[in-house]
Short mmCIF file of C-alpha atoms and ligand atoms in Angstrom, two decimals:
data_model
loop_
_atom_site.label_atom_id
_atom_site.label_comp_id
_atom_site.label_asym_id
_atom_site.label_seq_id
_atom_site.Cartn_x
_atom_site.Cartn_y
_atom_site.Cartn_z
CA MET A 12 0.00 0.00 0.00
CA THR A 13 1.36 3.41 -0.93
CA THR A 14 0.43 6.48 1.09
CA LEU A 15 -1.22 9.50 -0.51
CA ALA A 16 2.02 11.48 -0.18
CA GLU A 17 3.96 8.71 -1.98
CA ASP A 18 1.34 8.63 -4.69
CA ILE A 19 1.60 12.38 -5.24
CA GLN A 20 5.41 12.19 -5.27
CA ALA A 21 5.25 9.41 -7.88
CA GLN A 22 3.07 11.62 -10.09
CA ILE A 23 5.49 14.55 -9.66
CA ASP A 24 8.44 12.31 -10.55
CA ARG A 25 6.67 10.88 -13.59
CA PHE A 26 5.71 14.32 -14.81
CA ASN A 27 9.24 15.69 -14.41
CA ALA A 28 10.79 12.66 -16.10
CA GLY A 29 8.64 13.57 -19.11
CA ILE A 30 9.80 17.20 -18.93
CA GLN A 31 13.43 16.05 -18.93
CA GLU A 32 12.88 13.72 -21.86
CA ARG A 33 11.11 16.34 -23.98
CA ASN A 34 13.58 19.14 -23.08
CA PRO A 35 16.97 17.41 -23.02
CA ALA A 36 19.82 19.15 -21.17
CA GLU A 37 17.70 22.21 -20.30
CA TYR A 38 18.66 22.01 -16.62
CA GLU A 39 17.48 25.45 -15.51
CA PHE A 40 14.10 24.82 -17.13
CA HIS A 41 13.87 21.39 -15.45
CA GLN A 42 14.59 23.04 -12.10
CA ALA A 43 11.95 25.75 -12.49
CA VAL A 44 9.29 23.22 -13.53
CA GLN A 45 10.27 20.78 -10.78
CA GLU A 46 9.94 23.46 -8.08
CA PHE A 47 6.59 24.53 -9.50
CA THR A 48 5.13 21.04 -9.79
CA GLU A 49 6.29 20.06 -6.28
CA MET A 50 4.13 22.90 -4.99
CA VAL A 51 1.22 22.71 -7.39
CA MET A 52 0.71 18.98 -8.13
CA PRO A 53 -1.17 18.18 -4.87
CA TYR A 54 -3.57 21.03 -5.67
CA VAL A 55 -4.01 19.85 -9.26
CA LEU A 56 -4.79 16.30 -8.15
CA GLU A 57 -7.40 17.59 -5.71
CA HIS A 58 -9.19 19.52 -8.48
CA PRO A 59 -10.48 17.35 -11.36
CA LYS A 60 -10.85 20.30 -13.77
CA TYR A 61 -7.08 20.87 -13.68
CA ARG A 62 -6.16 17.19 -13.58
CA ASP A 63 -8.48 16.12 -16.39
CA GLY A 64 -7.63 19.25 -18.38
CA HIS A 65 -3.97 18.12 -18.46
CA ILE A 66 -3.23 21.67 -17.46
CA LEU A 67 0.36 21.10 -16.28
CA GLU A 68 1.36 19.54 -19.62
CA ARG A 69 -0.12 22.53 -21.41
CA MET A 70 1.47 25.09 -19.08
CA THR A 71 4.98 23.69 -19.46
CA GLU A 72 5.00 23.91 -23.27
CA PRO A 73 5.79 27.49 -24.43
CA ASP A 74 3.38 29.06 -26.94
CA ARG A 75 6.38 29.58 -29.24
CA ILE A 76 10.11 30.29 -29.30
CA VAL A 77 11.69 32.54 -31.90
CA ILE A 78 15.43 31.94 -32.44
CA PHE A 79 17.49 34.17 -34.69
CA ARG A 80 20.97 35.22 -35.74
CA VAL A 81 22.24 38.70 -34.83
CA CYS A 82 25.15 39.94 -36.92
CA TRP A 83 26.88 43.22 -36.15
CA GLU A 84 30.20 44.97 -36.82
CA ASN A 85 32.63 45.72 -33.97
CA ASP A 86 34.82 48.81 -33.66
CA GLU A 87 37.67 47.04 -35.48
CA GLY A 88 35.43 46.39 -38.46
CA SER A 89 35.19 42.63 -37.84
CA ILE A 90 31.87 40.83 -38.23
CA CYS A 91 30.43 39.31 -35.04
CA CYS A 92 27.60 36.85 -34.79
CA ASN A 93 25.37 36.11 -31.79
CA ARG A 94 22.26 34.08 -31.18
CA ALA A 95 19.07 35.61 -29.80
CA TRP A 96 15.72 34.27 -28.61
CA ARG A 97 12.26 35.37 -27.59
CA VAL A 98 10.40 32.73 -25.61
CA GLN A 99 6.70 33.65 -25.71
CA PHE A 100 5.56 31.34 -22.97
CA ASN A 101 1.93 32.05 -22.19
CA ASN A 102 -0.51 34.86 -23.05
CA ALA A 103 -3.63 33.51 -21.34
CA ILE A 104 -4.16 36.59 -19.17
CA GLY A 105 -2.58 39.36 -21.26
CA PRO A 106 0.01 40.26 -23.90
CA TYR A 107 3.41 38.62 -23.38
CA LYS A 108 5.61 40.58 -20.98
CA GLY A 109 9.13 40.03 -19.69
CA GLY A 110 12.69 41.17 -19.95
CA MET A 111 15.60 40.65 -22.33
CA ARG A 112 18.88 39.34 -20.89
CA PHE A 113 22.27 39.92 -22.56
CA HIS A 114 24.90 37.71 -20.95
CA PRO A 115 27.30 35.00 -22.19
CA SER A 116 25.49 32.46 -19.95
CA VAL A 117 22.20 32.92 -21.85
CA THR A 118 20.89 29.70 -23.43
CA GLN A 119 17.47 28.50 -24.49
CA SER A 120 17.20 26.66 -21.16
CA VAL A 121 17.86 29.82 -19.14
CA LEU A 122 15.28 31.79 -21.13
CA LYS A 123 12.69 29.02 -20.88
CA PHE A 124 13.10 28.93 -17.09
CA LEU A 125 12.83 32.71 -16.92
CA GLY A 126 9.83 32.80 -19.27
CA PHE A 127 8.08 30.09 -17.25
CA GLU A 128 8.65 31.95 -13.96
CA GLN A 129 7.51 35.19 -15.56
CA VAL A 130 4.06 33.76 -16.37
CA TYR A 131 3.22 33.18 -12.69
CA LYS A 132 5.01 36.25 -11.38
CA ASN A 133 3.06 38.45 -13.77
CA ALA A 134 -0.19 36.73 -12.79
CA LEU A 135 0.49 37.48 -9.12
CA THR A 136 0.71 41.23 -9.82
CA GLY A 137 -3.01 41.27 -10.68
CA LEU A 138 -2.22 43.12 -13.92
CA PRO A 139 -3.19 41.74 -17.35
CA MET A 140 0.22 40.45 -18.43
CA GLY A 141 1.25 37.13 -19.98
CA GLY A 142 4.80 35.84 -19.63
CA ALA A 143 7.81 35.86 -21.96
CA LYS A 144 11.55 36.24 -21.80
CA GLY A 145 14.23 36.90 -24.35
CA GLY A 146 17.86 37.66 -24.75
CA SER A 147 21.15 36.81 -26.31
CA ASN A 148 24.54 35.31 -25.50
CA PHE A 149 26.00 38.74 -26.37
CA ASN A 150 28.29 40.08 -23.62
CA PRO A 151 27.94 43.86 -23.21
CA LYS A 152 30.90 43.91 -20.77
CA GLY A 153 33.89 45.68 -22.32
CA LYS A 154 31.97 46.73 -25.45
CA SER A 155 31.86 50.37 -26.51
CA ASP A 156 28.54 52.26 -26.59
CA ARG A 157 28.65 52.15 -30.39
CA GLU A 158 29.13 48.38 -30.43
CA VAL A 159 26.20 47.93 -28.04
CA MET A 160 24.15 50.24 -30.26
CA ARG A 161 24.93 48.29 -33.42
CA PHE A 162 24.11 45.01 -31.68
CA CYS A 163 20.79 46.32 -30.32
CA GLN A 164 19.77 47.76 -33.69
CA SER A 165 20.55 44.49 -35.43
CA LEU A 166 18.68 42.44 -32.83
CA MET A 167 15.61 44.69 -33.02
CA THR A 168 15.54 44.48 -36.82
CA GLU A 169 14.42 40.87 -36.42
CA LEU A 170 12.65 41.08 -33.03
CA SER A 171 10.38 43.90 -34.25
CA ARG A 172 8.42 41.40 -36.37
CA HIS A 173 7.41 39.43 -33.29
CA ILE A 174 6.50 42.10 -30.72
CA GLY A 175 4.00 44.95 -30.36
CA GLU A 176 2.26 46.93 -27.64
CA ASP A 177 -0.69 44.48 -27.64
CA THR A 178 1.35 41.38 -28.54
CA ASP A 179 4.58 41.22 -26.57
CA VAL A 180 6.29 43.99 -24.59
CA PRO A 181 9.97 43.29 -23.71
CA ALA A 182 11.94 45.13 -21.03
CA GLY A 183 15.34 44.93 -19.33
CA ASP A 184 17.05 42.24 -17.29
CA ILE A 185 20.72 41.40 -16.65
CA GLY A 186 22.87 43.30 -19.19
CA VAL A 187 19.91 45.27 -20.52
CA GLY A 188 19.48 48.64 -18.82
CA ALA A 189 18.51 52.17 -19.82
CA ARG A 190 21.18 52.37 -22.55
CA GLU A 191 20.14 49.13 -24.29
CA ILE A 192 16.38 49.83 -23.97
CA SER A 193 16.93 53.23 -25.60
CA TYR A 194 18.79 51.73 -28.57
CA LEU A 195 16.18 48.96 -28.94
CA PHE A 196 13.22 51.35 -28.68
CA GLY A 197 14.80 53.84 -31.10
CA GLN A 198 15.27 51.11 -33.70
CA TYR A 199 11.71 49.78 -33.28
CA LYS A 200 10.32 53.30 -33.74
CA ARG A 201 12.41 53.78 -36.86
CA LEU A 202 11.40 50.46 -38.42
CA GLN A 203 7.69 50.74 -37.69
CA ASN A 204 7.28 54.54 -37.80
CA ARG A 205 5.08 54.17 -34.71
CA PHE A 206 5.69 55.61 -31.25
CA THR A 207 4.11 53.01 -28.97
CA GLY A 208 4.64 51.43 -25.58
CA VAL A 209 6.36 48.41 -27.13
CA LEU A 210 9.15 48.27 -24.53
CA THR A 211 9.19 49.22 -20.86
CA GLY A 212 12.02 50.67 -18.82
CA LYS A 213 12.27 53.54 -21.30
CA GLY A 214 13.81 56.91 -20.41
CA VAL A 215 11.31 59.19 -18.66
CA ALA A 216 11.63 61.72 -21.51
CA PHE A 217 10.23 59.20 -24.00
CA GLY A 218 7.45 57.38 -22.19
CA GLY A 219 9.25 55.67 -19.31
CA SER A 220 7.67 55.46 -15.87
CA LEU A 221 9.03 57.11 -12.76
CA ILE A 222 10.11 54.50 -10.15
CA ARG A 223 10.65 51.79 -12.82
CA THR A 224 14.40 51.68 -12.10
CA GLU A 225 13.81 51.37 -8.37
CA ALA A 226 10.74 49.13 -8.57
CA THR A 227 12.17 45.61 -8.24
CA GLY A 228 14.42 46.49 -5.30
CA TYR A 229 11.78 48.60 -3.54
CA GLY A 230 9.19 45.88 -4.14
CA VAL A 231 11.38 43.23 -2.48
CA VAL A 232 11.57 45.40 0.63
CA TYR A 233 7.84 46.21 0.67
CA PHE A 234 7.12 42.48 0.49
CA THR A 235 9.62 41.77 3.29
CA LYS A 236 7.92 44.39 5.48
CA HIS A 237 4.61 42.55 5.16
CA MET A 238 6.23 39.25 6.08
CA LEU A 239 7.89 40.74 9.13
CA ALA A 240 4.70 42.56 10.15
CA ARG A 241 2.89 39.20 10.46
CA HIS A 242 5.51 38.35 13.09
CA HIS A 243 5.12 41.78 14.74
CA LYS A 244 8.59 42.83 13.55
CA THR A 245 9.92 45.76 11.52
CA LEU A 246 13.04 46.47 9.48
CA ALA A 247 14.39 49.05 11.93
CA ASN A 248 17.88 48.15 13.18
CA LYS A 249 17.96 44.85 11.29
CA THR A 250 21.20 43.92 9.53
CA ALA A 251 21.09 42.70 5.94
CA ILE A 252 23.41 40.96 3.50
CA ILE A 253 22.78 41.55 -0.20
CA SER A 254 24.38 39.94 -3.25
CA GLY A 255 24.61 41.77 -6.56
CA SER A 256 25.16 45.42 -7.40
CA GLY A 257 22.73 45.92 -10.27
CA ASN A 258 19.38 47.72 -10.13
CA VAL A 259 17.71 45.15 -7.93
CA ALA A 260 20.47 45.00 -5.30
CA LEU A 261 21.11 48.75 -5.17
CA TYR A 262 17.48 49.83 -4.80
CA CYS A 263 16.79 47.01 -2.36
CA ALA A 264 19.68 48.43 -0.32
CA GLU A 265 18.37 51.99 -0.67
CA LYS A 266 14.90 51.10 0.60
CA LEU A 267 16.35 49.03 3.47
CA VAL A 268 18.47 52.01 4.53
CA GLN A 269 15.39 54.27 4.34
CA GLU A 270 13.55 51.81 6.61
CA GLY A 271 16.33 51.99 9.22
CA ALA A 272 18.10 48.71 8.41
CA LYS A 273 21.89 48.36 8.06
CA VAL A 274 23.22 46.92 4.77
CA LEU A 275 26.52 45.09 5.18
CA THR A 276 27.40 43.64 1.77
CA LEU A 277 27.14 44.00 -2.02
CA SER A 278 28.80 41.87 -4.70
CA ASP A 279 29.53 41.38 -8.38
CA SER A 280 30.92 38.49 -10.39
CA SER A 281 34.42 39.19 -9.02
CA GLY A 282 33.57 38.92 -5.30
CA PHE A 283 31.83 40.75 -2.44
CA ILE A 284 32.51 43.73 -0.20
CA HIS A 285 31.73 43.75 3.53
CA ASP A 286 31.29 47.12 5.20
CA PRO A 287 30.72 46.58 8.95
CA ASP A 288 29.81 50.29 9.35
CA GLY A 289 26.90 49.84 6.93
CA ILE A 290 26.49 50.98 3.32
CA ASP A 291 24.57 54.22 3.85
CA GLN A 292 22.78 56.43 1.32
CA ASN A 293 25.96 58.40 0.40
CA LYS A 294 27.98 55.24 -0.14
CA LEU A 295 25.13 53.78 -2.21
CA ALA A 296 25.08 56.88 -4.40
CA TRP A 297 28.80 56.34 -5.01
CA VAL A 298 28.21 52.66 -5.96
CA MET A 299 25.38 53.68 -8.33
CA THR A 300 27.73 56.02 -10.21
CA LEU A 301 30.46 53.36 -10.19
CA LYS A 302 28.14 50.74 -11.67
CA THR A 303 25.96 52.74 -14.06
CA GLU A 304 28.28 55.49 -15.33
CA ARG A 305 31.79 54.12 -14.93
CA ARG A 306 30.77 50.46 -15.32
CA GLY A 307 33.46 49.67 -12.69
CA ARG A 308 34.04 46.72 -10.32
CA ILE A 309 32.69 46.46 -6.75
CA SER A 310 36.26 45.87 -5.43
CA GLU A 311 36.89 49.63 -5.99
CA TYR A 312 34.59 50.25 -2.99
CA THR A 313 37.42 49.35 -0.58
CA GLU A 314 39.69 52.06 -2.04
CA GLN A 315 36.92 54.62 -1.46
CA TYR A 316 35.84 53.25 1.97
CA PRO A 317 38.93 51.66 3.57
CA THR A 318 37.12 50.22 6.63
CA SER A 319 35.50 47.71 4.27
CA THR A 320 36.97 44.43 2.98
CA PHE A 321 36.80 42.81 -0.46
CA TYR A 322 36.54 39.01 -0.64
CA PRO A 323 37.53 37.94 -4.17
CA GLY A 324 35.61 35.11 -5.80
CA GLN A 325 33.19 34.72 -2.86
CA ARG A 326 29.53 35.39 -2.15
CA PRO A 327 28.37 37.15 1.01
CA TRP A 328 26.45 34.25 2.64
CA SER A 329 29.04 33.70 5.39
CA VAL A 330 28.44 37.14 6.94
CA SER A 331 26.17 37.10 10.03
CA ALA A 332 23.03 39.22 9.76
CA ASP A 333 19.25 39.14 10.30
CA LEU A 334 18.13 39.19 6.67
CA ALA A 335 19.53 37.94 3.34
CA PHE A 336 18.67 39.24 -0.13
CA PRO A 337 20.10 37.24 -3.05
CA CYS A 338 19.77 39.83 -5.84
CA ALA A 339 22.40 38.74 -8.38
CA THR A 340 21.44 35.73 -10.52
CA GLN A 341 20.07 32.17 -10.63
CA ASN A 342 21.50 29.43 -8.40
CA GLU A 343 23.80 31.76 -6.47
CA LEU A 344 22.75 30.32 -3.09
CA ALA A 345 23.29 26.55 -2.71
CA GLU A 346 22.47 24.13 0.10
CA GLY A 347 25.82 24.71 1.87
CA ASP A 348 25.12 28.45 1.86
CA ALA A 349 21.61 27.85 3.21
CA LYS A 350 23.13 25.87 6.10
CA LEU A 351 25.47 28.79 6.82
CA LEU A 352 22.56 31.22 6.82
CA VAL A 353 20.63 29.09 9.30
CA THR A 354 23.70 28.63 11.54
CA ASN A 355 24.34 32.38 11.46
CA GLY A 356 20.82 33.16 12.64
CA ILE A 357 19.36 34.63 9.44
CA GLN A 358 15.59 34.96 9.98
CA LEU A 359 14.37 35.78 6.49
CA VAL A 360 15.57 35.32 2.90
CA ALA A 361 13.89 37.30 0.11
CA GLU A 362 14.75 36.39 -3.49
CA GLY A 363 15.44 39.58 -5.45
CA ALA A 364 16.93 37.70 -8.41
CA ASN A 365 15.07 35.02 -10.37
CA MET A 366 15.55 31.53 -8.84
CA PRO A 367 18.69 32.53 -6.88
CA CYS A 368 18.34 29.62 -4.45
CA THR A 369 18.90 26.07 -5.64
CA MET A 370 16.13 23.54 -5.04
CA GLU A 371 18.13 21.90 -2.24
CA ALA A 372 18.68 25.29 -0.58
CA VAL A 373 14.95 26.08 -0.74
CA ARG A 374 14.11 22.71 0.82
CA TYR A 375 16.68 23.13 3.58
CA MET A 376 15.50 26.62 4.49
CA CYS A 377 11.82 25.63 4.50
CA GLU A 378 12.55 22.66 6.76
CA ALA A 379 14.53 24.94 9.07
CA ASP A 380 11.43 27.21 9.31
CA LEU A 381 13.30 30.17 7.94
CA LEU A 382 10.98 32.73 6.32
CA LEU A 383 11.51 32.49 2.57
CA ALA A 384 10.05 34.93 0.04
CA PRO A 385 10.15 33.28 -3.41
CA ALA A 386 11.21 35.32 -6.43
CA LYS A 387 7.82 35.07 -8.16
CA ALA A 388 6.30 37.07 -5.33
CA ALA A 389 9.19 39.09 -3.92
CA ASN A 390 10.67 40.48 -7.14
CA ALA A 391 7.40 41.08 -9.01
CA GLY A 392 7.58 44.83 -8.32
CA GLY A 393 9.74 45.44 -11.39
CA VAL A 394 7.39 43.92 -13.89
CA ALA A 395 4.44 45.42 -11.99
CA VAL A 396 5.74 48.95 -12.63
CA SER A 397 6.43 47.89 -16.22
CA GLY A 398 2.70 47.10 -16.38
CA LEU A 399 2.00 50.57 -14.98
CA GLU A 400 4.31 52.02 -17.66
CA GLN A 401 2.16 50.27 -20.28
CA SER A 402 -0.97 51.83 -18.76
CA GLN A 403 0.60 55.30 -18.82
CA ASN A 404 1.67 54.81 -22.45
CA ALA A 405 -1.83 53.68 -23.44
CA GLN A 406 -3.33 56.73 -21.69
CA ARG A 407 -0.56 58.97 -23.05
CA LEU A 408 -0.27 60.45 -19.56
CA PRO A 409 2.67 60.25 -17.15
CA TRP A 410 1.91 59.58 -13.48
CA THR A 411 3.71 61.17 -10.54
CA ARG A 412 6.39 59.40 -8.53
CA GLU A 413 4.07 59.24 -5.52
CA ASP A 414 1.24 57.76 -7.58
CA VAL A 415 3.43 55.00 -9.04
CA ASP A 416 5.03 54.25 -5.66
CA HIS A 417 1.62 53.94 -3.97
CA ARG A 418 0.39 51.59 -6.67
CA LEU A 419 3.58 49.52 -6.32
CA GLN A 420 3.03 49.29 -2.56
CA ASP A 421 -0.59 48.23 -3.11
CA ILE A 422 0.48 45.56 -5.61
CA MET A 423 3.11 44.12 -3.24
CA ALA A 424 0.49 44.04 -0.45
CA HIS A 425 -1.90 42.24 -2.82
CA ILE A 426 0.77 39.66 -3.73
CA HIS A 427 1.51 39.08 -0.04
CA GLN A 428 -2.19 38.59 0.66
CA GLN A 429 -2.48 35.98 -2.10
CA CYS A 430 0.49 34.08 -0.64
CA VAL A 431 -1.34 34.07 2.70
CA VAL A 432 -4.60 32.86 1.13
CA TYR A 433 -2.96 29.91 -0.66
CA GLY A 434 -0.02 29.31 1.67
CA GLU A 435 -1.48 29.42 5.20
CA GLU A 436 -1.14 26.15 7.09
CA LYS A 437 -3.33 24.86 9.93
CA ASP A 438 -0.94 26.19 12.59
CA GLY A 439 -1.01 29.69 11.01
CA HIS A 440 2.47 29.35 9.47
CA ILE A 441 2.64 30.77 5.92
CA ASP A 442 4.42 28.71 3.28
CA TYR A 443 5.18 31.58 0.89
CA VAL A 444 6.69 29.30 -1.76
CA ARG A 445 3.54 27.18 -1.95
CA GLY A 446 1.26 30.21 -1.66
CA ALA A 447 2.90 32.14 -4.50
CA ASN A 448 3.02 29.16 -6.85
CA ILE A 449 -0.59 28.09 -6.31
CA ALA A 450 -1.97 31.64 -6.49
CA GLY A 451 -0.19 32.26 -9.82
CA PHE A 452 -1.17 28.83 -11.10
CA VAL A 453 -4.91 29.23 -10.36
CA LYS A 454 -5.18 32.52 -12.23
CA VAL A 455 -3.44 31.30 -15.38
CA ALA A 456 -5.01 27.82 -15.32
CA ASP A 457 -8.55 29.17 -15.03
CA ALA A 458 -8.00 31.48 -18.01
CA MET A 459 -6.56 28.64 -20.10
CA LEU A 460 -9.47 26.33 -19.28
CA ALA A 461 -11.97 29.07 -20.15
CA TYR A 462 -10.59 29.13 -23.71
CA GLY A 463 -11.32 25.44 -24.17
CA ILE A 464 -8.72 23.15 -25.67
CA ALA A 465 -5.87 25.32 -26.96
N1 LIG B 508 13.30 41.31 -16.05
C1 LIG B 508 12.38 41.70 -15.02
C2 LIG B 508 11.80 40.47 -14.35
O1 LIG B 508 12.49 39.47 -14.22
C3 LIG B 508 11.36 42.72 -15.49
C4 LIG B 508 10.51 42.31 -16.65
C5 LIG B 508 9.63 43.43 -17.21
O2 LIG B 508 9.66 44.54 -16.67
O3 LIG B 508 8.92 43.16 -18.17
O4 LIG B 508 10.69 40.44 -13.88
#
């Protein structure tokens, strides 16, 4: 006799074996689907409409993937060739929406995992957005502005056929910031002779939203505040370790500082810096200039602020603190790191990056009763303000900073509430990972079923 739990696990294993067979060597995609099905399968089996509708099979097959060659000329006059993708995963609840990533680690697997996550993250925001992701194995690091421009123009020449303000609205991600969005948007406008909200994260002078740059980082902190509030705690005087030094990390740090917390670390691919005095608003402003204007390395922080230390080739998870914010990239926090966090007394981990914790790390932290805010919920603030940028573009009216910030706060509160609705256990404990996954699932699944068999 097998128990119900064993039966459910067997179904999860069977389903994921099929995913692996149909998507060979796409390890990041396997991981994202595995985490999702572990949370959602029991719910699916309890509800015949989802089970009999084969909804999980349908949800794990992207609507389409466009793959194309991007040729461009470098400053030496040599011809360079990259590969680019747009994974249009699911548009059941709105036009496709999601960022573009330019990084040498980009593969179809990475973009499928990101596109899959985006579907449920976008659903959680309550805004009408489907999920997509795109990008290229192009490495913007060390390239001149002109080289980046030529690459972006070439990429958009093909991508423009597949996107549109009511079809698919790309945005930024790792390696795609204000500079790249401007080049991409300029080329789309030129090709189509239409000024539309086809990309988000635009400059404020040409249709961008205030707060978009800050939104992901601020959103992570707003979500964290709600989690702490349920335990009658606040951010005041808490210490925090952060990985990364891009938009998400820096604005997460800024909001934490504003809330009275002390930020101890930041990192980049070369290592991390530890500042025991805390990285205050002035120091953050210096890092923002270093990273956005000078495109420098985080190690330079120690020359500017000598009481800090740089740890080459390491991540900040060994530093004792109250809160941890992995805000760099996928799989940057493994099981060994999770053990360190628990030993060091970390109370809460909020995922600012997409899937920064490995599956084993997530399991370990949940079993250790550490509060864990999954990326789908915690980092949805960025795409939420992208959705608000689309609304402003459609209205042809810009909103004030206060207006956008209030709406962002309301959206993060709404996401937290949905996690509580679907994640609350009998003893009152909230499983945020389960809550976020099921809440996102229900919204998308119900829309798909309403359309019939498609
Ligand atoms: N790349 C961001 C994310 O992972 C933002 C996407 C968007 O604004 O469309 O959610």
